[in-house]
Tab-separated table of C-alpha atoms in Angstrom:
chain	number	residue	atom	x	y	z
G	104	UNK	CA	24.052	32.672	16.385
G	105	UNK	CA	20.589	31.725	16.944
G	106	UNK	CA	19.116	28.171	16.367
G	107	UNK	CA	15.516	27.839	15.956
G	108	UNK	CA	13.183	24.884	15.368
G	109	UNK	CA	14.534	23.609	12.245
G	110	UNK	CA	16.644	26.448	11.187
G	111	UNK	CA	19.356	29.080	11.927
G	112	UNK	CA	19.280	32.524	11.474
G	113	UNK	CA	23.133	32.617	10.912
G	114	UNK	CA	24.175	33.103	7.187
G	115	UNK	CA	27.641	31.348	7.134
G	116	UNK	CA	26.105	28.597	9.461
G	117	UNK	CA	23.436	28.385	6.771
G	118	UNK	CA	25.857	28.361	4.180
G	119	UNK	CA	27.453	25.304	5.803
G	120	UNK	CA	24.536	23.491	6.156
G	121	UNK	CA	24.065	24.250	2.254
G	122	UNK	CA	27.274	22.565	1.264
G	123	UNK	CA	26.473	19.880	3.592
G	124	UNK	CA	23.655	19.584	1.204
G	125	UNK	CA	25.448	19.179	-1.836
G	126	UNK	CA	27.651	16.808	-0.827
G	127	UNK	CA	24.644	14.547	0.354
G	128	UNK	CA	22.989	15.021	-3.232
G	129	UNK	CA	26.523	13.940	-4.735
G	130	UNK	CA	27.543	10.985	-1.928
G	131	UNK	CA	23.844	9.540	-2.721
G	132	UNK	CA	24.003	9.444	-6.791
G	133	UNK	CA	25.300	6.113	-8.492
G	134	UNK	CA	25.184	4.943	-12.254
G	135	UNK	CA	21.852	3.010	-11.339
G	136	UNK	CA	18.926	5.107	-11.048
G	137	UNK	CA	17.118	3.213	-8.785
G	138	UNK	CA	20.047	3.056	-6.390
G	139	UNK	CA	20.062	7.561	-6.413
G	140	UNK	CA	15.624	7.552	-6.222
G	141	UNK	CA	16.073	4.888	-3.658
G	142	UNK	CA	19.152	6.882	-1.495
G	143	UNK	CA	17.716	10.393	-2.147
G	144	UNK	CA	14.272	8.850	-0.274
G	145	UNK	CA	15.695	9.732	2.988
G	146	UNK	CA	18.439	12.207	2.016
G	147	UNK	CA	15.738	14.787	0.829
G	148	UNK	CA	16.005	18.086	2.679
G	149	UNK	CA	13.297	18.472	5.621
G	150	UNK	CA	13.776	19.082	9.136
G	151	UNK	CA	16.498	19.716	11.627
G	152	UNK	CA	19.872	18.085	10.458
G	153	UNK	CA	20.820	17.394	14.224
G	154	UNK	CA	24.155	15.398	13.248
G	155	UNK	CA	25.450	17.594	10.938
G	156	UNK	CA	24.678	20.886	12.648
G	157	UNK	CA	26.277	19.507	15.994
G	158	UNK	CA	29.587	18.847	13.591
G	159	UNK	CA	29.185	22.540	12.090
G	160	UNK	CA	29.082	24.203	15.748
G	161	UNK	CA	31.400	22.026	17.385
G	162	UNK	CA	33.588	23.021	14.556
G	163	UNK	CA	32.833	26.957	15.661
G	164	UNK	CA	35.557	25.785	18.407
G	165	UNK	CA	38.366	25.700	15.973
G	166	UNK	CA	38.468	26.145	12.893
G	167	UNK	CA	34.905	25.992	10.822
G	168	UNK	CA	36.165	26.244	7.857
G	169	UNK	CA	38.839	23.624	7.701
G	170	UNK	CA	38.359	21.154	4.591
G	171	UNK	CA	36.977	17.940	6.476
G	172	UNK	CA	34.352	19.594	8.494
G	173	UNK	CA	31.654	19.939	5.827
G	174	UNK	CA	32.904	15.546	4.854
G	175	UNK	CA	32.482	14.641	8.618
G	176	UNK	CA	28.841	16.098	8.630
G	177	UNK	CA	28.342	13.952	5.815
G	178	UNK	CA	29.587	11.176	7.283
G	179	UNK	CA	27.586	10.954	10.400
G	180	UNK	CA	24.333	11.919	8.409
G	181	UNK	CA	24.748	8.932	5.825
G	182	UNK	CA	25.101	6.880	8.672
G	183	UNK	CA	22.284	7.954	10.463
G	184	UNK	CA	20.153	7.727	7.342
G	185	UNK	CA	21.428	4.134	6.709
G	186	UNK	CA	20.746	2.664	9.872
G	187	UNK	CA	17.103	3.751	9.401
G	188	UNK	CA	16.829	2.793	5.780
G	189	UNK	CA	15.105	-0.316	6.195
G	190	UNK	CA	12.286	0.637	8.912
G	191	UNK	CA	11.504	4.078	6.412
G	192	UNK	CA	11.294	1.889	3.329
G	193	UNK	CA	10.328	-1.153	4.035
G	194	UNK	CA	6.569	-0.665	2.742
G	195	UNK	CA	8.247	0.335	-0.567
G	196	UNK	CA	10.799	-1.926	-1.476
G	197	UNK	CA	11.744	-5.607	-0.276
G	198	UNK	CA	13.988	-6.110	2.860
G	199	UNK	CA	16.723	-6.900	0.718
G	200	UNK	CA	16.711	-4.171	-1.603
G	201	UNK	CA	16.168	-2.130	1.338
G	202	UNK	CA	19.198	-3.215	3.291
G	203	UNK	CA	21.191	-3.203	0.346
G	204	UNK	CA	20.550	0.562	-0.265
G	205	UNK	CA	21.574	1.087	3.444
G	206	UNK	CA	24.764	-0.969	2.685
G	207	UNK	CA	25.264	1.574	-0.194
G	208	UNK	CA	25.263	4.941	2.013
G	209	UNK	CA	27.769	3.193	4.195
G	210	UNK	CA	30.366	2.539	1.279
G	211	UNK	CA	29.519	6.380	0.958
G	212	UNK	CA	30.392	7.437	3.949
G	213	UNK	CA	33.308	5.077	4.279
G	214	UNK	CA	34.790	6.609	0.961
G	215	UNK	CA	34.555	10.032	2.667
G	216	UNK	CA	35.844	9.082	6.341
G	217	UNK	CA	38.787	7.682	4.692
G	218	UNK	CA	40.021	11.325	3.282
G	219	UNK	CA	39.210	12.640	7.000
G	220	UNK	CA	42.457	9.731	8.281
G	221	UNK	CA	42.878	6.567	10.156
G	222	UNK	CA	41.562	8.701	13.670
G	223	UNK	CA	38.356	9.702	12.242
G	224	UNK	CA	37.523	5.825	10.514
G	225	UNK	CA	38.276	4.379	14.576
G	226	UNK	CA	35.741	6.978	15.876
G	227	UNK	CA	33.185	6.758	13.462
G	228	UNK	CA	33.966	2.668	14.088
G	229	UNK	CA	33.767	2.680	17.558
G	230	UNK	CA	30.598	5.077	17.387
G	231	UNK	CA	29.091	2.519	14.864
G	232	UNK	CA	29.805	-0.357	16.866
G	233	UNK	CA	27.869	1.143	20.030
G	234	UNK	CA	25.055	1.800	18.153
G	235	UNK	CA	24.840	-1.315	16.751
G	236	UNK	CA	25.176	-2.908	20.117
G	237	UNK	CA	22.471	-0.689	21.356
G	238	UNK	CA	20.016	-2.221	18.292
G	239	UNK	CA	20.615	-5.990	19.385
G	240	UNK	CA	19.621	-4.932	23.402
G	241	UNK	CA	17.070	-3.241	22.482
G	242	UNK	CA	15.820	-6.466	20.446
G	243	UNK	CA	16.673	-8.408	23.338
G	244	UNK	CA	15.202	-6.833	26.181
G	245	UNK	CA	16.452	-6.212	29.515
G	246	UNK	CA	17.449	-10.073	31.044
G	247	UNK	CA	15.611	-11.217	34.306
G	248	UNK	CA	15.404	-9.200	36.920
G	249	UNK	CA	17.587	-6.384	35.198
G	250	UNK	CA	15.187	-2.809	35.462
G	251	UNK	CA	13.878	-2.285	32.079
G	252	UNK	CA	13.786	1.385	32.200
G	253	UNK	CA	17.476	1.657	33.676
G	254	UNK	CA	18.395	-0.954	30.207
G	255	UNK	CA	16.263	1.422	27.998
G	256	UNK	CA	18.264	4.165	29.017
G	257	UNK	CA	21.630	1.947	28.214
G	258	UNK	CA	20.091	1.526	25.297
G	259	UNK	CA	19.304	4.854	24.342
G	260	UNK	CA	22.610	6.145	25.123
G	261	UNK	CA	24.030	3.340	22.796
G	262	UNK	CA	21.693	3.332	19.850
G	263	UNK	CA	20.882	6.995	19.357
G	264	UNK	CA	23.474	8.408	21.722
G	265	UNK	CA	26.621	7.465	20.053
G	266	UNK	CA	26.014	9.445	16.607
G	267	UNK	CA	24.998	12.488	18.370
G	268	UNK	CA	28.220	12.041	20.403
G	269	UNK	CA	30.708	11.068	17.547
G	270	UNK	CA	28.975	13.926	16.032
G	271	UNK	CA	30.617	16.307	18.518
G	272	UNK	CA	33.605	14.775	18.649
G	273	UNK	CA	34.401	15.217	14.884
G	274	UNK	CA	33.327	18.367	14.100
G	275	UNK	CA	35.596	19.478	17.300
G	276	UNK	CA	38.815	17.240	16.017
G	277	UNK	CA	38.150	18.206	12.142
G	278	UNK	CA	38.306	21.765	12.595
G	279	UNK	CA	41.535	21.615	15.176
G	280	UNK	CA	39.613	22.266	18.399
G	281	UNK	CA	41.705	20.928	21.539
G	282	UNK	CA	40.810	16.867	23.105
G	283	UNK	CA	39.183	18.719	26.042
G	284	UNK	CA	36.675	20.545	23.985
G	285	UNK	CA	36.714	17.096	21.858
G	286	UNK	CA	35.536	15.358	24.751
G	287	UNK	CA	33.169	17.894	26.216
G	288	UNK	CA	31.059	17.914	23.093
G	289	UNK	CA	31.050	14.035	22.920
G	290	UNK	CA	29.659	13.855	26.301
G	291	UNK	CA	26.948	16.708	25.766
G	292	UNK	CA	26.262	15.073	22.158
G	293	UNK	CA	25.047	11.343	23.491
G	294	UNK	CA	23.093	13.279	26.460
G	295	UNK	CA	21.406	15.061	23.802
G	296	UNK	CA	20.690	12.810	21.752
G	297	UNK	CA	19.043	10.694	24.659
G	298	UNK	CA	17.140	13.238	25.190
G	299	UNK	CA	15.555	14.345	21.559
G	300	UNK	CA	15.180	10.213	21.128
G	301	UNK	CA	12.862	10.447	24.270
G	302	UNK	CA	11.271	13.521	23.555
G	303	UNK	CA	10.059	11.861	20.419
G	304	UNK	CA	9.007	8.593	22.786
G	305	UNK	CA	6.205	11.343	24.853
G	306	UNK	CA	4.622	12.010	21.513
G	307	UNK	CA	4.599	8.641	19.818
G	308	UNK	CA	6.313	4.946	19.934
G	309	UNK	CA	9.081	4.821	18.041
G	310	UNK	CA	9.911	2.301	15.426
G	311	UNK	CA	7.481	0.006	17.091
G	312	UNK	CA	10.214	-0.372	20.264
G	313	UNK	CA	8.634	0.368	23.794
G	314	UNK	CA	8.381	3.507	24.985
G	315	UNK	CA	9.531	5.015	28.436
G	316	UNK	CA	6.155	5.992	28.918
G	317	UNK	CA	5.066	2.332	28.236
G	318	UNK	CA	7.921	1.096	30.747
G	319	UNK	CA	6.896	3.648	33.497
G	320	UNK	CA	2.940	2.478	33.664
G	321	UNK	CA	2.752	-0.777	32.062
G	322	UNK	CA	0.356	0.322	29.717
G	323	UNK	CA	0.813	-0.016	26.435
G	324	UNK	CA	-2.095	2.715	25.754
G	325	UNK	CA	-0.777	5.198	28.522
G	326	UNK	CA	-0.242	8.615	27.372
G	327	UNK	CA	3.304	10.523	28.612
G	328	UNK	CA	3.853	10.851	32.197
G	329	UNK	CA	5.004	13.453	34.621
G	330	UNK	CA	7.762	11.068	35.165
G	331	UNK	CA	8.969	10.428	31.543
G	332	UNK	CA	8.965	14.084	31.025
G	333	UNK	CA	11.253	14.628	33.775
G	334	UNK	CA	13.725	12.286	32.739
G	335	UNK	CA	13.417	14.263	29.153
G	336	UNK	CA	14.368	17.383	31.220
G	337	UNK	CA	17.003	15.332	33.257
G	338	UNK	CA	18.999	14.518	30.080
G	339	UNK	CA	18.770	17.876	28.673
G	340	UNK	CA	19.854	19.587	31.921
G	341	UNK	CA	22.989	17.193	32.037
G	342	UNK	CA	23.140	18.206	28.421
G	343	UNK	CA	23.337	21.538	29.232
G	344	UNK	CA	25.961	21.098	31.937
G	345	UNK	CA	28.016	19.380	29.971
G	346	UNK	CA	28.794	22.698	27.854
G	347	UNK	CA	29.893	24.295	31.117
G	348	UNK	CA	33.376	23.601	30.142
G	349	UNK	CA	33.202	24.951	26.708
G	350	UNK	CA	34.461	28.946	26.285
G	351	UNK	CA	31.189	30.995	26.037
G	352	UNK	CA	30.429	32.453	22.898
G	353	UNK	CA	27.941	32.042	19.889
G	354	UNK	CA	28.603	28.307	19.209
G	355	UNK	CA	28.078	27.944	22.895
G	356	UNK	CA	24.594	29.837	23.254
G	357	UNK	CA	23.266	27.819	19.934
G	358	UNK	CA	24.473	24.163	21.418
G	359	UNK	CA	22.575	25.041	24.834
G	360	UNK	CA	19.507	26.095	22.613
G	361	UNK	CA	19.373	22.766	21.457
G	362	UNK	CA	18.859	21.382	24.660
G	363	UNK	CA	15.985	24.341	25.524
G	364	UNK	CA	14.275	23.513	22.361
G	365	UNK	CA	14.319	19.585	22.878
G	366	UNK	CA	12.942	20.559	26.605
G	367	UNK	CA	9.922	22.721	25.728
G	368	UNK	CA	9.161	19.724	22.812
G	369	UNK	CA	7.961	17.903	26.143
């Protein structure tokens, strides 16, 4: 198994990703057509599928092909696409309209997390709840005296941590893997997912939010620094430890690729 860039060389991990797919182009259509245009905006194919492919290969630890796998990958991806409805849209369509739509792919998701059982709906809760809490600090700011890299990292690990992690988590429970394994790929999910969010940070701001770069000089005009790239390469070495638990294999190899390519991105 071999992952990439944005794609896998792996037919029935392709096929996976295919029905994964399908089920987005069916969880975003509705009986008003400007509800499907305006849900399929950000549910268009493009790019790596990070959420969903981290359910598909932690489900390589059980069973992949156990009914709610393909569900719980679409699940975390409506999610993620919701909470970022409003910033990718809101040059097209009113702030309303915009959070309604969002509001929309979470009734999606919620219909499908409810055929996955009461388990699942706490975890995806729970998971929703962090990230959430890491939106309002990061709206806040750190409080006086409080190091505003160390809260950027707390909120990192909260805002785009938690999906990455819950995203582990359920592809492991879904497909039958053991709580060990569960709890492995949770903890290697929200470090990577720290780390591709900063990654991003070294090439440009993102969503308007500072930057570590920013943090680390004081500049709001300062390019990436030796020191923001190593904490990318910090995260995605404790990424990679965190798999040291995991039985070695295919699904294995690919999940520490992830952290390689997310490293040479810096």
């Amino acid at each position: 198994m071999t992952v990439v860039g944005n794609h896998t060389r792996e037919p029935d991990l392709r096929a996976a990703l295919a029905a994964v797919e399908e089920v987005l182009v069916e969880a975003t259509r509705s009986d008003v057509p400007f509800i499907s245009e305006a849900a399929r905006h950000l549910a268009r194919p493009g790019g790596l599928r990070l959420r969903p492919l981290l359910v598909l290969l932690a489900a390589r630890f059980g069973d992949p092909d156990a009914p709610g796998v393909v569900p719980a990958a679409v699940v975390v991806e409506l999610t993620h696409l919701a909470t970022r409805y409003h910033d990718d849209v809101r040059h097209e369509a009113k702030p309303t309209v915009a959070v309604l739509i969002g509001d929309f792919l979470f009734a999606r998701a919620s219909r499908l997390l409810a055929g996955l059982g009461p388990r699942a709906v706490r975890l995806q809760a729970d998971a929703f709840k962090r990230l959430v809490s890491g939106q309002i600090l990061e709206t806040t700011g750190p409080r006086d005296g409080h190091d505003p890299v160390a809260h950027h990292l707390r909120t990192l690990a909260a805002r785009s941590g938690a999906l990455t992690a819950v995203s582990g988590r359920l592809g492991a429970l879904t497909s039958g893997a053991t709580e060990e394994i569960a709890d492995t790929l949770a903890v290697y999910g929200e470090r990577l997912g720290v780390a591709r969010h900063l990654a991003a940070e070294l090439r440009s701001p993102v969503h308007g939010a500072p930057t570590l770069p920013v943090l680390l000089s004081g500049d709001p005009t300062a390019p990436a620094t030796t020191e923001a790239r190593d904490e990318v390469l910090r995260q995605c070495a404790a990424a990679r430890a965190a798999l040291t638990p995991l039985p070695p294999g295919p699904a294995r190899t690919a999940l520490a690729e992830l952290c390689d390519a997310v490293a040479e991105a810096t």
